[in-house]
Short mmCIF file of C-alpha atoms in Angstrom, two decimals:
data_model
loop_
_atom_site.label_atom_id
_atom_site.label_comp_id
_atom_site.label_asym_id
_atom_site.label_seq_id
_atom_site.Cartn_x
_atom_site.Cartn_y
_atom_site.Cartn_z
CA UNK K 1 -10.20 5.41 -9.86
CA UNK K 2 -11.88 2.45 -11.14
CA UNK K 3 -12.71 -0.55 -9.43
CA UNK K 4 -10.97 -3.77 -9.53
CA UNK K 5 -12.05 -7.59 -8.61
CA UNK K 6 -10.15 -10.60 -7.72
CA UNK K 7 -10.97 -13.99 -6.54
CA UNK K 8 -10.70 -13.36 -2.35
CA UNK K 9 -8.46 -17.20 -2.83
CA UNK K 10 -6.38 -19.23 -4.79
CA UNK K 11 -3.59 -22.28 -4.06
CA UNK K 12 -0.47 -22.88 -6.23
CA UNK K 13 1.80 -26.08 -6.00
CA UNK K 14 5.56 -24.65 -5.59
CA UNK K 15 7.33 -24.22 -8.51
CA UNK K 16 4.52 -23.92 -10.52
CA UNK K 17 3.37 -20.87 -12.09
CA UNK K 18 0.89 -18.57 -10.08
CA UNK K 19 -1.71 -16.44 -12.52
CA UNK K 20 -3.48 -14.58 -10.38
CA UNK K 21 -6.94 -12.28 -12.50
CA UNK K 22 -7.98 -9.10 -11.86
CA UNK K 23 -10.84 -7.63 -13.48
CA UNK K 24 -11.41 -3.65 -14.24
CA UNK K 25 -13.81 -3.57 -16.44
CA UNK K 26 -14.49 0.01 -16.21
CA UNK K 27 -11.07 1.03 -16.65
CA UNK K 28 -10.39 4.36 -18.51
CA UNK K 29 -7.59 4.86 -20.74
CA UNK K 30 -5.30 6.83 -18.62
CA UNK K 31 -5.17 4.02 -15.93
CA UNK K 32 -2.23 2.35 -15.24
CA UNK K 33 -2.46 -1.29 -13.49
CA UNK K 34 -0.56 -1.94 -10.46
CA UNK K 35 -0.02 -5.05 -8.69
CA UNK K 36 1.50 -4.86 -5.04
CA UNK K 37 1.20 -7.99 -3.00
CA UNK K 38 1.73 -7.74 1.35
CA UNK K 39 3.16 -10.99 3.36
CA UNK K 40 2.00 -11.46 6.93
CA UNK K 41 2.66 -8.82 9.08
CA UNK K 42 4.75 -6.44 6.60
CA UNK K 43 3.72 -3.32 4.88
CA UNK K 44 3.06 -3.62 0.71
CA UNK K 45 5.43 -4.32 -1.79
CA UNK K 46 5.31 -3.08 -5.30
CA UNK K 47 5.30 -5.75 -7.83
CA UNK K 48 5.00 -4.20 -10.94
CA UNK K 49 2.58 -2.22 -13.05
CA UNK K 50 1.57 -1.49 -16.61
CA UNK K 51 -0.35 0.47 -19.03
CA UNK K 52 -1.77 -1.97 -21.96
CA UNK K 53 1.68 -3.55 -23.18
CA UNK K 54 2.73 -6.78 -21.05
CA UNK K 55 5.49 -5.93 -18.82
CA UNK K 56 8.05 -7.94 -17.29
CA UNK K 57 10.27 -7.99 -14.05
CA UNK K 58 12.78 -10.09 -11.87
CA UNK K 59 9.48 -10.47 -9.61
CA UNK K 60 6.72 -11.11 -12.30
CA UNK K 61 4.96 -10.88 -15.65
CA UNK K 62 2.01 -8.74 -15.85
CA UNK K 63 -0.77 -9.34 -18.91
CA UNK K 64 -3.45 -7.02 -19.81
CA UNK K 65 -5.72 -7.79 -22.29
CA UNK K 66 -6.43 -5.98 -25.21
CA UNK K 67 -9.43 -4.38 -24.39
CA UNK K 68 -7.57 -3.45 -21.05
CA UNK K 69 -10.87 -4.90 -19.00
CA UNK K 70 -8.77 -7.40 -17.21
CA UNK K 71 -5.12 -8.29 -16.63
CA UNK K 72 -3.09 -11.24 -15.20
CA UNK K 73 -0.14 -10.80 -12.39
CA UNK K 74 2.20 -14.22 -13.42
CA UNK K 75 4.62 -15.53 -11.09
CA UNK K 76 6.64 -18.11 -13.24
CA UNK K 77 7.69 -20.13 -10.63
CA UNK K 78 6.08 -19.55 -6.84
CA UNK K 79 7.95 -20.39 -4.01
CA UNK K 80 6.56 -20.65 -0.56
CA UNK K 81 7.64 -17.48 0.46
CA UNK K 82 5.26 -15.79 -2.32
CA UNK K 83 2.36 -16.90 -0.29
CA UNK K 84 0.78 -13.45 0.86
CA UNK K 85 -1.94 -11.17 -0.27
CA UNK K 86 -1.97 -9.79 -3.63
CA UNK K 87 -3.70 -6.44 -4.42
CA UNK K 88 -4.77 -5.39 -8.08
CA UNK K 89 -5.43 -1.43 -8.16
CA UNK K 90 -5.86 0.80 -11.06
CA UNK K 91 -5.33 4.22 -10.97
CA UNK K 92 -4.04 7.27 -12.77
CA UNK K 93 -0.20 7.87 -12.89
CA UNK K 94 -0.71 10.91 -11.24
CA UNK K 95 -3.33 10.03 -9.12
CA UNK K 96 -2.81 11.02 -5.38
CA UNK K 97 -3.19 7.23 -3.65
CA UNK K 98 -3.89 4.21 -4.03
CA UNK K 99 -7.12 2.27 -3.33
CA UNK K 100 -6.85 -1.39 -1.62
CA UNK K 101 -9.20 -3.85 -2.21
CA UNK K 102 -9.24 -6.87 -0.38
CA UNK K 103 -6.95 -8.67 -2.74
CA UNK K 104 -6.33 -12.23 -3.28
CA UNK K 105 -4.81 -14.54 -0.87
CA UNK K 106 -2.02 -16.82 -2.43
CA UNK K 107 -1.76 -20.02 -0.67
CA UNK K 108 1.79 -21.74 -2.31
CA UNK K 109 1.89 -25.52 -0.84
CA UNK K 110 4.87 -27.36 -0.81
CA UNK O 1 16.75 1.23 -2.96
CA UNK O 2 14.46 3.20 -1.16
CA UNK O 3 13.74 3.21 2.43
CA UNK O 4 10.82 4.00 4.66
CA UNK O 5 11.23 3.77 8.07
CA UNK O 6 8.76 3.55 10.87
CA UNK O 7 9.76 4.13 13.97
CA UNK O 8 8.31 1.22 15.71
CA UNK O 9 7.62 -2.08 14.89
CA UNK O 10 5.12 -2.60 18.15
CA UNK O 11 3.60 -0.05 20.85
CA UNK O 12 1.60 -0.15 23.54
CA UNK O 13 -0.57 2.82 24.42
CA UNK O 14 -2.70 4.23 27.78
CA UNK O 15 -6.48 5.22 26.83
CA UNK O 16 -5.80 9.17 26.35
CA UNK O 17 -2.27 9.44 25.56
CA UNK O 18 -1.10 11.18 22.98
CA UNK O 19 0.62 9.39 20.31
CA UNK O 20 3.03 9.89 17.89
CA UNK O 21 4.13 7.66 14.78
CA UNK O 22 7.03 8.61 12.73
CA UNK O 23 7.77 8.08 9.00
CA UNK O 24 11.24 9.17 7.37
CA UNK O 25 11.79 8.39 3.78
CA UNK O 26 15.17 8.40 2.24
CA UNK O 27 14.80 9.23 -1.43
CA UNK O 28 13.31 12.98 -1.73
CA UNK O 29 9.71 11.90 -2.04
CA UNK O 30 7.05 14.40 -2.83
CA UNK O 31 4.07 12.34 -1.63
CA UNK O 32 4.02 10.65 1.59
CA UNK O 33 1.29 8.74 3.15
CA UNK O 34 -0.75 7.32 6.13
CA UNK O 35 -2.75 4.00 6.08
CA UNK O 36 -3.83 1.96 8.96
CA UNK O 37 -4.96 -1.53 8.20
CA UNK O 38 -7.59 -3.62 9.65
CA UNK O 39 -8.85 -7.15 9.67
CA UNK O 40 -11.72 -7.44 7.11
CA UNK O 41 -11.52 -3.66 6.10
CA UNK O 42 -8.36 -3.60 4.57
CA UNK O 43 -6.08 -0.47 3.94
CA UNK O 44 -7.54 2.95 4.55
CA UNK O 45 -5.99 6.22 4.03
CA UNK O 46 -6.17 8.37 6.90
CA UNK O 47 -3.93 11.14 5.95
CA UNK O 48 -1.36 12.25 2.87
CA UNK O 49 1.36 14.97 1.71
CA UNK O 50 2.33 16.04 -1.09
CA UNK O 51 4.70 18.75 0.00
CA UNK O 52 6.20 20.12 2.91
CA UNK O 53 4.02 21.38 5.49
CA UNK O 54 0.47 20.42 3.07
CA UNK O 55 -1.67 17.74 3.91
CA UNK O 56 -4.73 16.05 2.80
CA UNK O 57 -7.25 14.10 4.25
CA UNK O 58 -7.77 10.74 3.60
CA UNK O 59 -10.86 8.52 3.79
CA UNK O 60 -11.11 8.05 7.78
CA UNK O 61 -8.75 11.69 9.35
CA UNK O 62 -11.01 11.43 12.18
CA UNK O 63 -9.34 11.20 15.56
CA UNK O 64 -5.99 11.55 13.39
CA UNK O 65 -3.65 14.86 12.89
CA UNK O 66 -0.32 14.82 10.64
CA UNK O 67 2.81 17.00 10.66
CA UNK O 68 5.01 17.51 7.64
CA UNK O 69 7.75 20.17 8.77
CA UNK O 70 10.57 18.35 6.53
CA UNK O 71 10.38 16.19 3.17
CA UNK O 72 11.45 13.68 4.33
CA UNK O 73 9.61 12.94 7.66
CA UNK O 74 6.35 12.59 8.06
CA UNK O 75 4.56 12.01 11.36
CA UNK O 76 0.80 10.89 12.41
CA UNK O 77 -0.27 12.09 15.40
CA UNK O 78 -3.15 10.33 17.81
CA UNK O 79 -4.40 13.34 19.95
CA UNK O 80 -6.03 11.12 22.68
CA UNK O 81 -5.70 7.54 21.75
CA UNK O 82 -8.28 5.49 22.09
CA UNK O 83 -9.36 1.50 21.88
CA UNK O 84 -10.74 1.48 18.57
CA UNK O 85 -7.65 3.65 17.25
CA UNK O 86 -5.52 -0.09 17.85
CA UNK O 87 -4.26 -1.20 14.30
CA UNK O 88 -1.66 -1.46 11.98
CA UNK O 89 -0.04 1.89 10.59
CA UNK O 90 1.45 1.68 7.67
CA UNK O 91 3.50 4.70 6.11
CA UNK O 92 4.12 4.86 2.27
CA UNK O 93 6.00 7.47 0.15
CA UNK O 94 5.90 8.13 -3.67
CA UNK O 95 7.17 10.11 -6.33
CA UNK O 96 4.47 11.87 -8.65
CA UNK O 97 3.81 8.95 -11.25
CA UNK O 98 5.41 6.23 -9.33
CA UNK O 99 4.38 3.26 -7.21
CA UNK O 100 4.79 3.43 -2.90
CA UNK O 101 6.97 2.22 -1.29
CA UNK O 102 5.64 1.02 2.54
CA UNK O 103 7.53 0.68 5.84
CA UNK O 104 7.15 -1.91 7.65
CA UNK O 105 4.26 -1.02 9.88
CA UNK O 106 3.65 -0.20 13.42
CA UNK O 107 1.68 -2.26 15.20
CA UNK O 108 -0.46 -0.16 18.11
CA UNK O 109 -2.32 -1.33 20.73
CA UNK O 110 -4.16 1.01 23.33
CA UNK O 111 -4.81 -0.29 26.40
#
């Protein structure tokens, strides 16, 4: 499965939108891109995922780029109680698990 | 919605017991799974299923056994528990091309 990076950090004012990047540049072309965030002391949650069109949820918006080297996980308006980690992963829809990086930490301040 | 349910939230273990975790799933999963999580290492697999009475192991199995006699339950096993087994355990299920779905963890300390 290829290998994803995110910024280990980021703050968002609440109620303003929350792009968090992820980077895979060596993604291949039967990857999907998942996004699954975890709050304090609570197992993942799944977010959404996509191949290369944009998708769209009640949760979020996820962009991927053309070239499929890098997407964006958008919450439209963040609330305090999307502060957690957030967790890029690409992998194979078939594949047997997922691989965690350390993800981003999403700080929302009031 | 689906459901994965851990059995405990928190548990407190002797040095040498032998542990059990449980994990029951509600929506006929094929693919169940066993993570423990860590401060600065993140998630690591330590076991997985993908049927009844298979399993696969993940990235650390070492001091770890699973049972998978039903679908729907799927239990880690600590033979002698030790210090450095105290974590997080987190237990996930899937459907082949789906995302997991997590319990809520169980936190274990060994004492």
């Amino acid at each position: 499965d290829a290998k994803t990076t995110q910024p280990p950090s980021m703050d968002c004012a609440e109620g303003r939108a929350a792009n968090l990047p992820c980077n895979h540049s060596t993604i291949s072309g039967n990857e999907y891109v998942y996004w699954y965030r975890q709050i304090h002391s609570q197992g993942p949650q799944y977010i959404i995922h996509g191949l290369k069109n944009n998708e769209t949820n009640e949760m979020a918006s996820l962009i991927i780029t053309e070239d499929r080297k890098s997407s964006t996980l958008i919450l439209p308006h963040a609330t305090l109680r999307d502060t957690a980690v957030y967790y890029c992963i690409v992998r194979i829809a078939y594949g047997q698990n997922f691989v965690f990086g350390p993800g981003t930490r999403l700080s929302v301040l009031p | 919605d689906v459901k994965v349910t851990q059995s405990s939230r928190y548990l407190v273990k002797r040095t040498g017991e032998k542990v059990f975790l449980e994990c029951v799933q509600d929506m006929d999963h094929e693919n169940m799974f066993w993570y423990r999580q860590d401060p600065g290492l993140g998630l690591r697999l330590i076991y997985f299923s993908y049927d009844v009475k298979m399993k696969e192991k993940g990235d650390i199995p070492e001091g770890y056994s699973v049972s998978r006699e039903k679908k729907e339950r799927f239990s880690l096993i600590l033979e002698s528990a030790s210090t450095n087994q105290t974590s997080m355990y987190l237990c996930a299920s899937s459907s082949p091309g789906y995302g997991y779905t997590f319990g809520s963890g169980t936190r274990l300390t060994v004492v």
